[in-house]
Short mmCIF file of C-alpha atoms in Angstrom, two decimals:
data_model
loop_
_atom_site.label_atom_id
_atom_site.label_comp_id
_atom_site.label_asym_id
_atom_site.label_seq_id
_atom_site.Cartn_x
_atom_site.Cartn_y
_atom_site.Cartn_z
CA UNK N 1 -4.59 -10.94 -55.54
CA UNK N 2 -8.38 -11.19 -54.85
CA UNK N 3 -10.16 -7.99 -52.94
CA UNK N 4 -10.19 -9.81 -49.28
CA UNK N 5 -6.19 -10.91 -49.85
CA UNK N 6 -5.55 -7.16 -50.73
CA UNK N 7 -7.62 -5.94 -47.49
CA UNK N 8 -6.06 -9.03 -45.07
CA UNK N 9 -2.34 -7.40 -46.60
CA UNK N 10 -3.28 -4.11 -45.60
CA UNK N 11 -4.41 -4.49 -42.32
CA UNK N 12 -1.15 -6.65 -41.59
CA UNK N 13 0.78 -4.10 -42.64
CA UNK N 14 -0.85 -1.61 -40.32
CA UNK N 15 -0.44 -3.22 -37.44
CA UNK N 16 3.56 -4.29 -38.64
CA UNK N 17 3.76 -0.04 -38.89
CA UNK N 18 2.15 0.09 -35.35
CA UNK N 19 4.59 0.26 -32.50
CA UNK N 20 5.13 -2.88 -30.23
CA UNK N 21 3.86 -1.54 -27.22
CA UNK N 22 0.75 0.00 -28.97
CA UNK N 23 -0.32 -3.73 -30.32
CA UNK N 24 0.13 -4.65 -27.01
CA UNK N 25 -1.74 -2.51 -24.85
CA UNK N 26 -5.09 -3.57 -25.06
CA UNK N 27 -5.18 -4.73 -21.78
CA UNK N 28 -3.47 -3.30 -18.83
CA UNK N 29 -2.77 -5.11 -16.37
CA UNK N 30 -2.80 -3.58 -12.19
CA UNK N 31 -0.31 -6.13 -10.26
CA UNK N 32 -1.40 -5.81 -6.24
CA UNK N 33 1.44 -6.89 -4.19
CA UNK N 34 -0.72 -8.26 -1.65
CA UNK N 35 -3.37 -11.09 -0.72
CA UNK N 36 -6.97 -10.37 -2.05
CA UNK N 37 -8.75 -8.91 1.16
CA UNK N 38 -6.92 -6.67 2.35
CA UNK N 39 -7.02 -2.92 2.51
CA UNK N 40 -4.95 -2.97 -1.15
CA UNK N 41 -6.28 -4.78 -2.77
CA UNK N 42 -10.32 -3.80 -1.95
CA UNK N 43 -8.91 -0.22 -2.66
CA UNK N 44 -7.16 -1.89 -6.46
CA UNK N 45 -10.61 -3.22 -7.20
CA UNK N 46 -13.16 -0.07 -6.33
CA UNK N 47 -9.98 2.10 -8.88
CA UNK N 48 -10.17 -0.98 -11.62
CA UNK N 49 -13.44 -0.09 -13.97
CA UNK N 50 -12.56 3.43 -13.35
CA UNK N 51 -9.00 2.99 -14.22
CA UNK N 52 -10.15 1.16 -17.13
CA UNK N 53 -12.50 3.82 -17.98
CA UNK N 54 -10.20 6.40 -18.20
CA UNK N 55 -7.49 4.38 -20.15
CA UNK N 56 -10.33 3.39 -22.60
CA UNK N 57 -8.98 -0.54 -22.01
CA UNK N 58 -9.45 -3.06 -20.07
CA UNK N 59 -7.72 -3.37 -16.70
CA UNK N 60 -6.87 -6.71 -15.11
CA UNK N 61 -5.78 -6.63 -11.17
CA UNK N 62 -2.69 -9.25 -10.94
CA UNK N 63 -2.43 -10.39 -6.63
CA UNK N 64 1.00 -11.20 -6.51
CA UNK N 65 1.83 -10.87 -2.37
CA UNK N 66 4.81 -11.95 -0.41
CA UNK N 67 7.92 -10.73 1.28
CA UNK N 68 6.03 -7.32 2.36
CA UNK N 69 5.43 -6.90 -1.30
CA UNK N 70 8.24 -7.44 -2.51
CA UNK N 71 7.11 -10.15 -4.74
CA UNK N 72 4.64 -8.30 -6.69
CA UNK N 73 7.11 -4.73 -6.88
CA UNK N 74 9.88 -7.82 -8.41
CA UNK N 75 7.55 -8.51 -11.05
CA UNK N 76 7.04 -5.04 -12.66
CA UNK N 77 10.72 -4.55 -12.88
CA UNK N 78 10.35 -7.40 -15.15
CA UNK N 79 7.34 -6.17 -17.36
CA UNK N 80 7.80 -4.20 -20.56
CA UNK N 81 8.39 -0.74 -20.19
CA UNK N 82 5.31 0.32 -22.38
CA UNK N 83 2.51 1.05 -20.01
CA UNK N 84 1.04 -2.43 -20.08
CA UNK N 85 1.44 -2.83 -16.49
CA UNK N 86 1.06 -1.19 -12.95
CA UNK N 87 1.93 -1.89 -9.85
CA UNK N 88 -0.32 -0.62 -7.22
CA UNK N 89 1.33 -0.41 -4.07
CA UNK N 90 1.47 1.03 -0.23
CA UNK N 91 4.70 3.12 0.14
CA UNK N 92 6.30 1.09 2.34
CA UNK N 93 7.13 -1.48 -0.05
CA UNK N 94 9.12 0.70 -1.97
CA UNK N 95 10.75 3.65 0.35
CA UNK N 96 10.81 1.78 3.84
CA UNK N 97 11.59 -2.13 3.13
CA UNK N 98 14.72 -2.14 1.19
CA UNK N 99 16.25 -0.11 4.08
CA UNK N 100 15.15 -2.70 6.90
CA UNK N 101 15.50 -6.09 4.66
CA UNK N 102 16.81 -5.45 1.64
CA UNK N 103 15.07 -5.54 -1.73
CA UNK N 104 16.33 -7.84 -4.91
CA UNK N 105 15.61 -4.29 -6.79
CA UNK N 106 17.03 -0.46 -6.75
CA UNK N 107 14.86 2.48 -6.02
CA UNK N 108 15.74 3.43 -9.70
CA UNK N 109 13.36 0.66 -10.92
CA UNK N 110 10.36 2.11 -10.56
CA UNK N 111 8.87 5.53 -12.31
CA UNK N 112 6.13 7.15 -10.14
CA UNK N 113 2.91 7.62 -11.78
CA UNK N 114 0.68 9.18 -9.52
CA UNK N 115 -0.30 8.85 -5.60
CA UNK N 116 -4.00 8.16 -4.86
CA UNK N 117 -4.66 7.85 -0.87
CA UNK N 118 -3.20 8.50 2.36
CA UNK N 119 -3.96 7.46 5.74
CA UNK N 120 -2.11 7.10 9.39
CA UNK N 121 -1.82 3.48 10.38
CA UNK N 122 -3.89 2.35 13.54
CA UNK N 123 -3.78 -0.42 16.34
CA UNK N 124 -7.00 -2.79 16.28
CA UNK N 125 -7.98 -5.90 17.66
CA UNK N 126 -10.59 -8.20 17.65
CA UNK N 127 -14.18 -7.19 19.76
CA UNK N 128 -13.61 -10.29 21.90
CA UNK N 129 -10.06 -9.51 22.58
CA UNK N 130 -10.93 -8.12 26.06
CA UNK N 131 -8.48 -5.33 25.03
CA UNK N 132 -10.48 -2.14 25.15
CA UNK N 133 -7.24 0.52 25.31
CA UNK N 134 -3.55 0.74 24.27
CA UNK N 135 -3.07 0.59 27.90
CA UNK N 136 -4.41 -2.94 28.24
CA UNK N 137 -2.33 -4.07 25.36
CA UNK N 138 1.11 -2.91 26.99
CA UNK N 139 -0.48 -4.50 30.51
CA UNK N 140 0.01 -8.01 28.77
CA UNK N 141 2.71 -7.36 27.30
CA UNK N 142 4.57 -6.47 29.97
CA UNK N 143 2.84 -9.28 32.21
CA UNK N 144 4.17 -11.86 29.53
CA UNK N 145 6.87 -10.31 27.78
CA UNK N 146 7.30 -12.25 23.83
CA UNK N 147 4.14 -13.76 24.31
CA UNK N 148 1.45 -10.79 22.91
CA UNK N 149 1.16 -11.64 19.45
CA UNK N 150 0.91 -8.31 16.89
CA UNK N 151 0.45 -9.07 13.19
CA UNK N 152 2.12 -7.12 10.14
CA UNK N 153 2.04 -7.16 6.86
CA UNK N 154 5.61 -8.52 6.32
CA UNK N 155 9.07 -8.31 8.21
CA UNK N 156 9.88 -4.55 7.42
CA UNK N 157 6.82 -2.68 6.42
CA UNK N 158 5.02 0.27 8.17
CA UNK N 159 3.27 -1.51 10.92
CA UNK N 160 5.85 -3.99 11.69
CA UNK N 161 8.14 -0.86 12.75
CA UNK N 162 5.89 1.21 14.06
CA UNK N 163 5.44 -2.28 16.39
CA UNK N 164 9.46 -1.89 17.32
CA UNK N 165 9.43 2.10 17.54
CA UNK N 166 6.51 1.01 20.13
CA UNK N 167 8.65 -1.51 21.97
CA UNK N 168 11.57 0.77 21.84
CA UNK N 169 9.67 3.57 23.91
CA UNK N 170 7.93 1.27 26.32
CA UNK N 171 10.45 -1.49 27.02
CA UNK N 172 7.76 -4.24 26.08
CA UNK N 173 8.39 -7.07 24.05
CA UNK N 174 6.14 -8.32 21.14
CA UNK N 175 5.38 -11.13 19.44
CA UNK N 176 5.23 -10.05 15.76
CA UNK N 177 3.43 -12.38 13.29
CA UNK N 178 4.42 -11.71 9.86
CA UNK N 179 1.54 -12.39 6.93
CA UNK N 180 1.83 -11.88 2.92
CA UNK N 181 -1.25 -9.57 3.89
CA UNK N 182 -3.88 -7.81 5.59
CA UNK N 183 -6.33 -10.21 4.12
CA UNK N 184 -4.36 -13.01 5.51
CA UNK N 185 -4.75 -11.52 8.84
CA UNK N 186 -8.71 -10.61 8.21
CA UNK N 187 -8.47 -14.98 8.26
CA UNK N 188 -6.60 -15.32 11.48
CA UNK N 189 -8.16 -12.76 13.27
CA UNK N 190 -11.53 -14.87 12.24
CA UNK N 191 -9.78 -17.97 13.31
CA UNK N 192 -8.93 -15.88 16.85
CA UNK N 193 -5.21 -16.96 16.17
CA UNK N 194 -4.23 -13.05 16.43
CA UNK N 195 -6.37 -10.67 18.19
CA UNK N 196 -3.96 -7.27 17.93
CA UNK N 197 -3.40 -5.69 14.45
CA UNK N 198 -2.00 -2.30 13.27
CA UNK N 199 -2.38 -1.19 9.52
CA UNK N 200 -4.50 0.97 7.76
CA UNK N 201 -8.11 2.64 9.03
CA UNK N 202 -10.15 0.94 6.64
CA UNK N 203 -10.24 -1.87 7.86
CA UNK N 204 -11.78 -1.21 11.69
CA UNK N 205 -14.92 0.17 9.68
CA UNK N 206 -14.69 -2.87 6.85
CA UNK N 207 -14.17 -5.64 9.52
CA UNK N 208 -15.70 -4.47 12.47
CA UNK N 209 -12.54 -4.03 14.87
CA UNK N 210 -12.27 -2.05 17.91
CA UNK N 211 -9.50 0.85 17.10
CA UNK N 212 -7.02 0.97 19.91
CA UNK N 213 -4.63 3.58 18.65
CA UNK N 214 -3.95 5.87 15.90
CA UNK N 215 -0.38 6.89 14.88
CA UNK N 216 -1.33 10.30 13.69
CA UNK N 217 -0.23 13.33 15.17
CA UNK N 218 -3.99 14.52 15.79
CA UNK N 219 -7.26 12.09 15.64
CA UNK N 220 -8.97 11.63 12.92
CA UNK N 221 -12.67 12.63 12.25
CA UNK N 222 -13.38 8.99 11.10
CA UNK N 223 -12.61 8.21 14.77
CA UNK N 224 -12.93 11.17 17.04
CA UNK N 225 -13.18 8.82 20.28
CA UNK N 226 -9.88 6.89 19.31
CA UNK N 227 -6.51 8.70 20.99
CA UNK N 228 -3.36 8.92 19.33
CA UNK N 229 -0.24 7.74 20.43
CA UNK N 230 0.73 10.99 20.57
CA UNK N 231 -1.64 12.16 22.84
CA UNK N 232 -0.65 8.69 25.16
CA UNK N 233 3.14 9.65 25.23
CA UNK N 234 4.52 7.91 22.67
CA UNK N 235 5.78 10.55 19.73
CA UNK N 236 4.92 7.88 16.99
CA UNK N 237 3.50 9.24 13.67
CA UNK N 238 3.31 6.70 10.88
CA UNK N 239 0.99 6.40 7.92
CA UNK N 240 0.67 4.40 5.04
CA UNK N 241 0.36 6.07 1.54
CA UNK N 242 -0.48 4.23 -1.78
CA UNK N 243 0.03 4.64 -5.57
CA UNK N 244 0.50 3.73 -9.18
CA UNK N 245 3.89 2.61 -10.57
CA UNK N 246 5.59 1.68 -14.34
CA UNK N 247 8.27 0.06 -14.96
CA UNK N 248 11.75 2.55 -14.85
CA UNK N 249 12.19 3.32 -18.53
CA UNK N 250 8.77 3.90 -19.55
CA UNK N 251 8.71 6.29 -22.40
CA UNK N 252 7.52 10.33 -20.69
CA UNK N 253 4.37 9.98 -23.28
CA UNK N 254 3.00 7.12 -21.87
CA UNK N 255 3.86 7.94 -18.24
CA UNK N 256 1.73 10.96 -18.99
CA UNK N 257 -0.98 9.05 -19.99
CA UNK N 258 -1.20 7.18 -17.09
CA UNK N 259 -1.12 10.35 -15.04
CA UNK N 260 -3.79 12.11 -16.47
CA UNK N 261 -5.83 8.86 -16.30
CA UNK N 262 -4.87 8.58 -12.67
CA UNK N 263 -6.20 11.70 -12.41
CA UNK N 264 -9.54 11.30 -13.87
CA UNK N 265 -9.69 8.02 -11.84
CA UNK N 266 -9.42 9.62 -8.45
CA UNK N 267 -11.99 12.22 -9.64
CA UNK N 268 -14.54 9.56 -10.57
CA UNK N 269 -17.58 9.63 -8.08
CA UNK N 270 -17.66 5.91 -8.10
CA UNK N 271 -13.54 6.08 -6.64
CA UNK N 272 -14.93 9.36 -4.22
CA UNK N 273 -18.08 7.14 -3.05
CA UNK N 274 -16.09 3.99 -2.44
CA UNK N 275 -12.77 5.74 -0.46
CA UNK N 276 -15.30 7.29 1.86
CA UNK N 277 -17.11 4.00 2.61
CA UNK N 278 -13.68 2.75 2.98
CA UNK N 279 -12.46 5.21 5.56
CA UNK N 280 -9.66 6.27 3.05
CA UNK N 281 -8.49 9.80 2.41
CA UNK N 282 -8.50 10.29 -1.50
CA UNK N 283 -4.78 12.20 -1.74
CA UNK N 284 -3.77 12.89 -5.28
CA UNK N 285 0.16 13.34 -6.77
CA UNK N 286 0.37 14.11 -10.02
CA UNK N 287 3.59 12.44 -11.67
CA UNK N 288 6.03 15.37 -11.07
CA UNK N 289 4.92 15.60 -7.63
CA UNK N 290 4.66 12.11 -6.95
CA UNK N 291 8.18 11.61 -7.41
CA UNK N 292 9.31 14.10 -5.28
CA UNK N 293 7.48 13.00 -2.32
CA UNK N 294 8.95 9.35 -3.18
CA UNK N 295 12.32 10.29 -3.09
CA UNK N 296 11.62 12.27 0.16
CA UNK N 297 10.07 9.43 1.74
CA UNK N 298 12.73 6.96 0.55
CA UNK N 299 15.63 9.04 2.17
CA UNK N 300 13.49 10.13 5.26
CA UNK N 301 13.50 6.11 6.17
CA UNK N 302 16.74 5.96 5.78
CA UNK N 303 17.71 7.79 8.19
CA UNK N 304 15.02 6.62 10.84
CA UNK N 305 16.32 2.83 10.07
CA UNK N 306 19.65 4.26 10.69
CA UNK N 307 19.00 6.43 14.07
CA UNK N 308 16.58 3.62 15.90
CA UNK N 309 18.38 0.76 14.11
CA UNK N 310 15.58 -1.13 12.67
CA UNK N 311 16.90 -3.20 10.26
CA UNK N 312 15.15 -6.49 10.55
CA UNK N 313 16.17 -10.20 9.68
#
């Protein structure tokens, strides 16, 4: 055996000796459940090079939308359970939708990593709309009740039922538009074939949108002239949080790892710089803490799809 078959042997064997998932991880790759464009996903891509930073890999961001996200949270049950792949998600896909629609998954599918923002939920609309209040928006609804069209994200997620807890205390009836996304709405709102919109705050900064309403329980500095529905009558507090998920089954080790690079992500200027311009609240959960607040959040929609009864078809 000649000195480069001897080294070519040796190598082979190292990497035979080498487990699976550690040959395999030299990419990661960050599946976004929804349509490139939207609040997600812009977030998924100013977290990627830091992400990849801390990980000391590359990371590649996956778009997989539909079905409220659905699609995308799907496809990491499928992926190997050796840190190889994320899914970075808003809440609602996880701990709100399979309560309202159903999921093709279990909540025991998924292993928390780590949260990374927080932010109420707010009602926009398009400068030209002519709507200039919440006030004018339940005017026209009532004046043409099932004709106001509302966009969401998907039949079951965060703003679609804060849209129904609205109806529910006002009596009006809504049009909702379901899209894989908010950057499938970013389009129609372009193409003026929707003009009202509730999701997250980044957006009305990102887009230029007038903010109607805010479903936090006080305003928000980012918009200190914009009411709450609170504040209007309506006791409506919703707000859509985001994080990093594995696959259930992912060895503690690696789930570690991704915390503490989670960690070192969110406390990357480039990740402080960018939520700012983006009107997003950094809020960190480390893994332990994470889950908690998952589980709480899963069982607290439980029971609110049970008391108003907003399961959806």
């Amino acid at each position: 055996m000649n000195k480069r078959t001897r080294i070519g042997a040796a190598m082979l064997g190292l990497a035979l000796a080498l487990p699976m998932g550690a040959r395999a991880q030299n990419v990661t790759t960050m599946i976004v459940n929804y349509s490139a464009g939207g609040s997600t996903d812009l977030m998924a891509r100013i977290m990627q090079p830091e992400l990849a930073a801390a990980l000391g890999q590359q990371v590649v961001i996956k778009n997989t939308s539909g079905a409220n996200g659905t699609v995308g949270a799907l496809e990491l049950t499928r992926a190997p359970r050796d840190g190889s792949t994320l899914l970075m998600t808003p809440g609602g896909s996880l701990v709100l939708t399979p309560h309202t629609r159903g999921a093709p998954f279990r909540n025991a599918d998924f292993a928390p990593v780590c949260q990374v923002v927080s932010a109420p939920i707010i009602m926009m609309t398009s400068q030209g709309s002519g709507f200039r209040s919440l006030a004018d928006v339940l005017r026209a609804a009532r004046e043409a009740p099932g004709a106001l069209a509302i966009a969401n994200t998907g039949p079951g997620s965060t703003p679609h039922i804060s849209s129904i807890s609205l109806e529910r205390l006002t009596g009006v009836e809504f049009n909702h538009i379901p899209f894989r996304g908010s950057g499938d709405v970013v389009q129609a709102m372009a193409a003026k074939q929707i003009t009202v919109f509730t999701d997250q705050t980044p957006l009305v900064r990102q887009y230029g949108y007038h903010p109607l309403a805010v479903y936090a329980a006080e305003r928000m500095p980012e918009f200190p002239e914009t009411p709450t529905f609170r504040e209007l009558g309506f006791d409506l507090t919703f707000a859509i949080w985001s994080g990093f998920y594995a696959p259930a089954g992912t060895p503690e080790p690696v789930l570690d790892r991704l915390d503490a690079a989670c960690k070192r992500m969110v406390e990357s200027r480039a990740v402080v710089e960018g939520m700012k311009t983006m009107n997003m609240p950094i809020q960190y959960r480390s893994r332990a803490d994470f889950a908690a607040f998952h589980q709480a959040e899963y069982d607290r929609y439980q029971q609110l799809v049970k008391r108003f009864n907003l399961t959806v078809n």
